[in-house]
PDB file of C-alpha atoms in Angstrom:
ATOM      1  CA  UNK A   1     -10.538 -15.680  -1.315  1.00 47.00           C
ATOM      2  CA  UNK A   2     -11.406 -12.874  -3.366  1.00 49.00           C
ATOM      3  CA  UNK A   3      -9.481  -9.713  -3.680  1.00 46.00           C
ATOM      4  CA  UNK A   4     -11.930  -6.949  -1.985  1.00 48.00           C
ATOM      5  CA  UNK A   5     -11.391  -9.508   1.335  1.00 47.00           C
ATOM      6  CA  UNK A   6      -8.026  -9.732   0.741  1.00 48.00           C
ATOM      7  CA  UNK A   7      -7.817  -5.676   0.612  1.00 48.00           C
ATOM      8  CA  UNK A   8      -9.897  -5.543   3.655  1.00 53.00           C
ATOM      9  CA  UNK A   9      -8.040  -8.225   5.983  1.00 50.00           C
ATOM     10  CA  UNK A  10      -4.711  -6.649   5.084  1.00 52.00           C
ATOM     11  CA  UNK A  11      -5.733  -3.178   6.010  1.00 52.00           C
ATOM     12  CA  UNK A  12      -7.077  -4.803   9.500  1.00 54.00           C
ATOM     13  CA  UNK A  13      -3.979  -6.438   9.781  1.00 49.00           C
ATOM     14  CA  UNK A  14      -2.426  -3.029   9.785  1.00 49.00           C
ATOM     15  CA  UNK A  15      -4.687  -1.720  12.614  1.00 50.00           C
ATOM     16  CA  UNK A  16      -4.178  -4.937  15.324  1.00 49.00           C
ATOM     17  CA  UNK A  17      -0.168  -5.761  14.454  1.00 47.00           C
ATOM     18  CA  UNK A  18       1.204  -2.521  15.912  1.00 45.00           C
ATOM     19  CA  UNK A  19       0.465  -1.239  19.644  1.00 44.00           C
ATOM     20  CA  UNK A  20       2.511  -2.333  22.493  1.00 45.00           C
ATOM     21  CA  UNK A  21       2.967  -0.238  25.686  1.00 41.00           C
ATOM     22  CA  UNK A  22       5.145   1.023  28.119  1.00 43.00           C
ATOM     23  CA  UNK A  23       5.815   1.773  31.913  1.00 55.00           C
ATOM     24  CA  UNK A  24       7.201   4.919  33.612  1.00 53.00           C
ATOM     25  CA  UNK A  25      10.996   3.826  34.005  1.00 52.00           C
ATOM     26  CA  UNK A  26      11.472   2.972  30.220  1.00 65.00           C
ATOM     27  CA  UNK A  27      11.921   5.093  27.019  1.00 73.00           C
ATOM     28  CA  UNK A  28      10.554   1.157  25.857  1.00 82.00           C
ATOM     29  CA  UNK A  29       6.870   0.714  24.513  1.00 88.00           C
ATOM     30  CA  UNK A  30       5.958  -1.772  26.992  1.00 90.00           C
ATOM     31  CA  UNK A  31       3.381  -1.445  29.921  1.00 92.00           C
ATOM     32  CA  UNK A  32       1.883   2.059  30.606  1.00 87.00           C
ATOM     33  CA  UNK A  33      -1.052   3.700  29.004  1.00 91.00           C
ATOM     34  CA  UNK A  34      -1.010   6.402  26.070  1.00 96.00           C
ATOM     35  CA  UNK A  35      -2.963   7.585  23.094  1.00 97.00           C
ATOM     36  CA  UNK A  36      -2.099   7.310  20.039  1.00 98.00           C
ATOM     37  CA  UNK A  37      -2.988   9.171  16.806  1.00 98.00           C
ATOM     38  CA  UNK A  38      -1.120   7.838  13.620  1.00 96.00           C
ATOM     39  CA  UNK A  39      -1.557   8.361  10.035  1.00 95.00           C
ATOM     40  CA  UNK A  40      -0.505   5.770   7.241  1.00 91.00           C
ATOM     41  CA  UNK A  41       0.390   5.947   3.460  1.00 89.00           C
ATOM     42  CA  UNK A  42      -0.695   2.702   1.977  1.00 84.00           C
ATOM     43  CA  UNK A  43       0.343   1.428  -1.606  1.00 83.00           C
ATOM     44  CA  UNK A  44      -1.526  -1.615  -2.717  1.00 76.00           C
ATOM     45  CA  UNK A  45       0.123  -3.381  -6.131  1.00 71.00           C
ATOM     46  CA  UNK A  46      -1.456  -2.294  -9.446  1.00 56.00           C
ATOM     47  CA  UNK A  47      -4.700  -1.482  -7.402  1.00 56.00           C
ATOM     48  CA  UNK A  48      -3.945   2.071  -5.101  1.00 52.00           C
ATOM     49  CA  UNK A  49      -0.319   3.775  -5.324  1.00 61.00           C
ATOM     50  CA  UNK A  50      -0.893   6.475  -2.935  1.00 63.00           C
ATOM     51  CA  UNK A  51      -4.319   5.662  -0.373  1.00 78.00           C
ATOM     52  CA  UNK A  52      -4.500   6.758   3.235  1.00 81.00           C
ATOM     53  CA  UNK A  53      -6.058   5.761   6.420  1.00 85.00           C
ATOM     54  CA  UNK A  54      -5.962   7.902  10.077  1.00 93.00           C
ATOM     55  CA  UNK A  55      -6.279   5.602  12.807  1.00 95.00           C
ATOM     56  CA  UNK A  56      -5.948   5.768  16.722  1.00 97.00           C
ATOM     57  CA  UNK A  57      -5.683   3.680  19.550  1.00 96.00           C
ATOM     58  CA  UNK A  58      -5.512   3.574  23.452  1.00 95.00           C
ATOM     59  CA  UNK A  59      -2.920   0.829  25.432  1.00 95.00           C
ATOM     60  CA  UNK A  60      -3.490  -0.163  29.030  1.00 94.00           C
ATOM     61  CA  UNK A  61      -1.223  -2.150  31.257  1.00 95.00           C
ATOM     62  CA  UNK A  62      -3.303  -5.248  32.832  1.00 96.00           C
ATOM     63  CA  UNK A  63      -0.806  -6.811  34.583  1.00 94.00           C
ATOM     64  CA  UNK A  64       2.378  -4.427  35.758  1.00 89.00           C
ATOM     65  CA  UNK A  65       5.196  -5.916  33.568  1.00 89.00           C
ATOM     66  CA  UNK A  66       3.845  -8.261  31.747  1.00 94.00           C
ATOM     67  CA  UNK A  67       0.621  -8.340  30.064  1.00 96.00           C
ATOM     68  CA  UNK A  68      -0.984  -4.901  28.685  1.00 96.00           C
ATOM     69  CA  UNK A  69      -4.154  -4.430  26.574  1.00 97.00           C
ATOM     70  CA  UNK A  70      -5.522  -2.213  24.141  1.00 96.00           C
ATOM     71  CA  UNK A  71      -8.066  -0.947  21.067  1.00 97.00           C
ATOM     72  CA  UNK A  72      -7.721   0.379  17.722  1.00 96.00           C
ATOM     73  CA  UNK A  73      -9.663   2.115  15.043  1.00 96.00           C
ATOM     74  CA  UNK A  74      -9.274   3.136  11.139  1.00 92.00           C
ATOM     75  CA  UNK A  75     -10.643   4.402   8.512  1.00 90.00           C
ATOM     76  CA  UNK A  76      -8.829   3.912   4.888  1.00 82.00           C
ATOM     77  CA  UNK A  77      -9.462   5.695   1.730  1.00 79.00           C
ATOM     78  CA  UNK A  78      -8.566   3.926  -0.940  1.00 74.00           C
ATOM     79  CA  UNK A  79      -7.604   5.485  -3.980  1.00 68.00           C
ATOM     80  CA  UNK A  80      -6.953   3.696  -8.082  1.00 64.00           C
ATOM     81  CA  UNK A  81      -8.798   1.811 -10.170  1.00 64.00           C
ATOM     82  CA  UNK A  82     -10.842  -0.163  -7.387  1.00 65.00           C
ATOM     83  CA  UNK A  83     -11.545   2.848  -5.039  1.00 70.00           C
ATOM     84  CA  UNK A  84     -13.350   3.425  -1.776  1.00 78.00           C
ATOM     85  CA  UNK A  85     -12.823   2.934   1.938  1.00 78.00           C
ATOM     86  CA  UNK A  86     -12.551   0.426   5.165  1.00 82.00           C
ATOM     87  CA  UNK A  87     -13.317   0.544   8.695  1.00 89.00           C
ATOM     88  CA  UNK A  88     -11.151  -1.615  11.042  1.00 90.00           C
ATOM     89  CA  UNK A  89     -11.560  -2.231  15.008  1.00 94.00           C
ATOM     90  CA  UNK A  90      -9.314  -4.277  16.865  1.00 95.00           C
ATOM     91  CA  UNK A  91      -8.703  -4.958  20.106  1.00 97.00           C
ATOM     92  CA  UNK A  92      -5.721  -6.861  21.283  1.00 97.00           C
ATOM     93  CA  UNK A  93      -3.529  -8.253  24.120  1.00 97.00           C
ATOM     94  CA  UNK A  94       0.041  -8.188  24.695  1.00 97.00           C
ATOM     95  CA  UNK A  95       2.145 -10.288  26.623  1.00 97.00           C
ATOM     96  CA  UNK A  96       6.491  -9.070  27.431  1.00 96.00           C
ATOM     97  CA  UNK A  97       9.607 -10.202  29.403  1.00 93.00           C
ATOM     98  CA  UNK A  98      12.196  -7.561  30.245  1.00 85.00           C
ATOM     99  CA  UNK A  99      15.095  -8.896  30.057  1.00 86.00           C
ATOM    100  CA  UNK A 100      18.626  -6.744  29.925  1.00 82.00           C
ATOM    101  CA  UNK A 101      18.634  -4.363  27.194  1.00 81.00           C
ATOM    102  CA  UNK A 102      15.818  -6.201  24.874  1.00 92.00           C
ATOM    103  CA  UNK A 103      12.152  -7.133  25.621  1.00 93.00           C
ATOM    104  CA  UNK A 104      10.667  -9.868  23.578  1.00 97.00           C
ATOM    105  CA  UNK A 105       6.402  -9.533  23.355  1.00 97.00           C
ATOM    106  CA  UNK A 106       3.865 -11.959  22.129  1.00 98.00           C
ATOM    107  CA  UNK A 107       0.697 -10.239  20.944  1.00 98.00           C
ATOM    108  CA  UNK A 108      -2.733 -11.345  20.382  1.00 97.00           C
ATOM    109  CA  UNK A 109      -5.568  -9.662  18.411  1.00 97.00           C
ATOM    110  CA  UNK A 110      -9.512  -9.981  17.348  1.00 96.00           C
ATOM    111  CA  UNK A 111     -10.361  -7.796  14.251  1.00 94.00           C
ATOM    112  CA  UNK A 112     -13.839  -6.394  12.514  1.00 92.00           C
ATOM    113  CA  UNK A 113     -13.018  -5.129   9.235  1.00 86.00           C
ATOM    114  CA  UNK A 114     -15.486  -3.922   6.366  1.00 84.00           C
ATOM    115  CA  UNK A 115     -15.351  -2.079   3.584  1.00 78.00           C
ATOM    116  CA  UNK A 116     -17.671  -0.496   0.189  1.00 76.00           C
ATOM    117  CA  UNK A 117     -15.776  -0.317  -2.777  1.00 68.00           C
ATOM    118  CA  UNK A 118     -16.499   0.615  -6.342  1.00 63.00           C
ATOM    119  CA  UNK A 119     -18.547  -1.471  -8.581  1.00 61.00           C
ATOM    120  CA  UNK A 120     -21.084  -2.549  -5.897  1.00 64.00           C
ATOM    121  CA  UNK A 121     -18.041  -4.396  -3.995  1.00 67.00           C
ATOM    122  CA  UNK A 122     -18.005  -4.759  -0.407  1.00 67.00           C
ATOM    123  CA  UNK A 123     -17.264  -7.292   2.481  1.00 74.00           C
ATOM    124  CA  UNK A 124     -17.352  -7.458   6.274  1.00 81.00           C
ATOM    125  CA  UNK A 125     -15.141 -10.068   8.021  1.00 82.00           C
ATOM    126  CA  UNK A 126     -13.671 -10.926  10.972  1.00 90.00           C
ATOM    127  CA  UNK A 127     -10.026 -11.815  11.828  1.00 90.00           C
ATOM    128  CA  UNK A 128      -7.696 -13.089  14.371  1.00 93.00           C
ATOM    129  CA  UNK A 129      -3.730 -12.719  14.636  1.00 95.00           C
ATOM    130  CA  UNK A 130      -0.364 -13.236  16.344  1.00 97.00           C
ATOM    131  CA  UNK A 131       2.473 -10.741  16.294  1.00 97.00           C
ATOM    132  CA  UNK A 132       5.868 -11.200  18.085  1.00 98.00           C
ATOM    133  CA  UNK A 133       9.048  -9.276  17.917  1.00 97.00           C
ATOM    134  CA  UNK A 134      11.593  -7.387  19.869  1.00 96.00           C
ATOM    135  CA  UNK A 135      11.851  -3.876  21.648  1.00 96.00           C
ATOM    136  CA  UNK A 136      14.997  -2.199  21.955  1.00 95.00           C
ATOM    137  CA  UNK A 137      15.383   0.629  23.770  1.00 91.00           C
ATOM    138  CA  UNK A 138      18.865   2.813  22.754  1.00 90.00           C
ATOM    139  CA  UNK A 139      18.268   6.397  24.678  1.00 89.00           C
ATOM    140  CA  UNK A 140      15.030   7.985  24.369  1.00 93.00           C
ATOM    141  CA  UNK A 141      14.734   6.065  20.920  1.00 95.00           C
ATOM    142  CA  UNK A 142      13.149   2.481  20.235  1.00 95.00           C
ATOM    143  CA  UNK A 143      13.116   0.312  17.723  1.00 97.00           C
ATOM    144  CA  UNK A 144      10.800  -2.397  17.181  1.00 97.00           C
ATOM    145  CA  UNK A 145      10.958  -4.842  14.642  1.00 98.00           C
ATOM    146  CA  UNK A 146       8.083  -7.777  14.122  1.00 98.00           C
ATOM    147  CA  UNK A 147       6.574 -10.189  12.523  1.00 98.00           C
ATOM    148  CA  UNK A 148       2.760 -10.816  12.276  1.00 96.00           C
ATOM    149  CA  UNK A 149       0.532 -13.469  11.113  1.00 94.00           C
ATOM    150  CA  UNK A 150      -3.580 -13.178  10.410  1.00 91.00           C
ATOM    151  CA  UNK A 151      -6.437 -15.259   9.134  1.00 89.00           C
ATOM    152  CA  UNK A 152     -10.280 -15.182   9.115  1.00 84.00           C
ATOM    153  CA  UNK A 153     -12.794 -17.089  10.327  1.00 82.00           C
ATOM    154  CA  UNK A 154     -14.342 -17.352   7.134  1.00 73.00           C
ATOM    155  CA  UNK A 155     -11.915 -20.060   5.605  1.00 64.00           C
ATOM    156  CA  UNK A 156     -10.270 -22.779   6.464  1.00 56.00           C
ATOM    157  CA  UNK A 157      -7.152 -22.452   8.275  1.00 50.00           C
ATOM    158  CA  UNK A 158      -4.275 -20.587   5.716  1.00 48.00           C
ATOM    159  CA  UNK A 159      -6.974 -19.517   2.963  1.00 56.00           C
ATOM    160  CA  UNK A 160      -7.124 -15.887   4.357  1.00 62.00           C
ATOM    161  CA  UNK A 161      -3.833 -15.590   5.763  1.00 82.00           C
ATOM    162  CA  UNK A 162      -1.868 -12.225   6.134  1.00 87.00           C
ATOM    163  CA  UNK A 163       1.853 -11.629   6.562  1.00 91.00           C
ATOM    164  CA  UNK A 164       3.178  -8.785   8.077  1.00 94.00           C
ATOM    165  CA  UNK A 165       7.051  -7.693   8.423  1.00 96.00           C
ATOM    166  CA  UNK A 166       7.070  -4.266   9.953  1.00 97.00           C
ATOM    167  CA  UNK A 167       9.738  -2.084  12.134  1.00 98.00           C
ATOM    168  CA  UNK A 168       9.085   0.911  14.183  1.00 98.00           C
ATOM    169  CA  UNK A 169      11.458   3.871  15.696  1.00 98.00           C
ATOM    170  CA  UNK A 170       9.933   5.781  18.051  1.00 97.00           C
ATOM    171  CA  UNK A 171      11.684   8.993  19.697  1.00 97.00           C
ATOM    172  CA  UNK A 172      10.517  10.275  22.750  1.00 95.00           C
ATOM    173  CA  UNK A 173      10.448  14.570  22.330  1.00 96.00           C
ATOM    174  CA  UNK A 174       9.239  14.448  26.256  1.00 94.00           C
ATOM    175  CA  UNK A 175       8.729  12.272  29.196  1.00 92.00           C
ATOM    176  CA  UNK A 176       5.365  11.833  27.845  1.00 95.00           C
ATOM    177  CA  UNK A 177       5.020  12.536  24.541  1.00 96.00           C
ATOM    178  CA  UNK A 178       6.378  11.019  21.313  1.00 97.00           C
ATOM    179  CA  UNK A 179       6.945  10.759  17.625  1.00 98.00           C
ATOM    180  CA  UNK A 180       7.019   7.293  15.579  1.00 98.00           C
ATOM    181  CA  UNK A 181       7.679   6.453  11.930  1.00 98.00           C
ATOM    182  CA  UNK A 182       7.290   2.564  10.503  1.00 98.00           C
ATOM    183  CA  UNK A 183       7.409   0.987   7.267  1.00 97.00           C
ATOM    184  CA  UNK A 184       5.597  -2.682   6.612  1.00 96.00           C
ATOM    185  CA  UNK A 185       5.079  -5.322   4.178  1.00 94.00           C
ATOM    186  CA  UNK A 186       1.904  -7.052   4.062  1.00 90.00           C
ATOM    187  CA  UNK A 187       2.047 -10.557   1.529  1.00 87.00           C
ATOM    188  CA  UNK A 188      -1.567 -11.840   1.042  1.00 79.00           C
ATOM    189  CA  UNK A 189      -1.290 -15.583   0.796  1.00 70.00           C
ATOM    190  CA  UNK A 190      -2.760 -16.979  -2.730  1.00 65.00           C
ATOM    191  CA  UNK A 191      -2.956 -13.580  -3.612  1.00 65.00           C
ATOM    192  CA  UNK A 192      -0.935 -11.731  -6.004  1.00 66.00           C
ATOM    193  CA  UNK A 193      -1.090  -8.345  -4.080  1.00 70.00           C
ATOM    194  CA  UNK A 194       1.220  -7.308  -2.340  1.00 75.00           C
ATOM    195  CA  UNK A 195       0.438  -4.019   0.198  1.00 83.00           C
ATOM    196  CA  UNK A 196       3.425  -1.413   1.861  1.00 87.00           C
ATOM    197  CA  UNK A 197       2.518   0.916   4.269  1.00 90.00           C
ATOM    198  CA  UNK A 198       4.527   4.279   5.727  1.00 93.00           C
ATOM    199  CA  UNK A 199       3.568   4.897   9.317  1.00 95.00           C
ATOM    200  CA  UNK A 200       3.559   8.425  10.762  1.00 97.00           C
ATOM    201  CA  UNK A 201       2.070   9.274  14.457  1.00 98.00           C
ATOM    202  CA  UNK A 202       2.328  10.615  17.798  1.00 98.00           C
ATOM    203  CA  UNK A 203       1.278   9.366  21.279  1.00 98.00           C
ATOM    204  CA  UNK A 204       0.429  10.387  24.949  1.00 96.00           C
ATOM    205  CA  UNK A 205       1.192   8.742  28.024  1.00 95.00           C
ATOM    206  CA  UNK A 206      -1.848  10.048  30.243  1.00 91.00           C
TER     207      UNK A 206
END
């Protein structure tokens, strides 16, 4: 796979790995609606050091307590040697079990990413991917640490794969507004590249 897919797939894999929602009784992200707006700082090996990419996204419980759903969209600007930018929409389901003090979720996702770069490069692919992990609630703070897998549909199975090891804190200022910072590690499979991200954002329950 080349590396302007690679760039693009991992930066998708940013935008479907990390909503989850939350109900009414829980300082939890897990089953009730909110917006989100978010802002990440993206360094991509010997290619970017510093890019960025805005994103937001809306979460909507489908099924009270266990199963919510969702969309996201960003835009990166990407910044060294190999410059330019990628879009990325997502949508994505979730699936949780509360259980005391902890609530494991399985998450789904389908991904359109594209991108122009410099030197006439460009590419426009589509995605799929699994992320599970954990949300623990401590107060009106949560932390959520996961793990998330993605490939294309352009290979066969494992040529575009994606790894992603993320963990989130989010602190709730009010009953229905908070802040969130994350950090992430994307490894591209046969790739050398390796991508970190530093999340920043706010959302709304509504």
């Amino acid at each position: 796979m080349n590396l302007t897919k690679k760039i693009t797939l991992a930066l998708g894999l940013l935008t479907a790995s990390t909503s989850f929602a939350q109900d009414k009784t829980s300082n939890g992200l897990l089953g009730q609606r909110f917006a989100e707006f978010n802002f990440s700082f993206i360094e991509i090996d010997s290619i970017s050091k510093l890019s960025y990419e805005p994103g937001v996204r809306v979460n909507l419980p489908l099924i009270a307590n266990s199963v919510d759903v969702g969309a996201t969209y960003d835009y990166a600007r990407i910044r060294g040697p190999i410059s330019g930018h990628a879009n990325s929409l997502s949508t994505y389901a979730v699936g949780y079990m509360a259980l005391e003090g902890v609530k494991p979720f399985l998450a789904a996702s389908l991904s359109h990413s594209w991108s122009s770069m410099a030197f006439g490069l460009s590419d426009n692919s589509y995605s799929w991917g699994l992320t599970g992990g954990f949300e623990i609630p401590v107060g009106p703070l949560t932390l959520i640490p996961s793990l998330g897998y993605s490939d294309d549909f352009d290979n066969g199975f494992g040529d575009g794969d994606l790894w992603t090891y993320r963990v989130e804190a989010n602190y709730w200022l009010t009953p229905r507004n908070s802040v969130f910072a994350a950090i992430a590690k994307v490894d591209a499979h046969r790739n050398p590249i390796n991508v970190w991200t530093y999340d920043v954002g706010v959302r709304f329950r509504f």
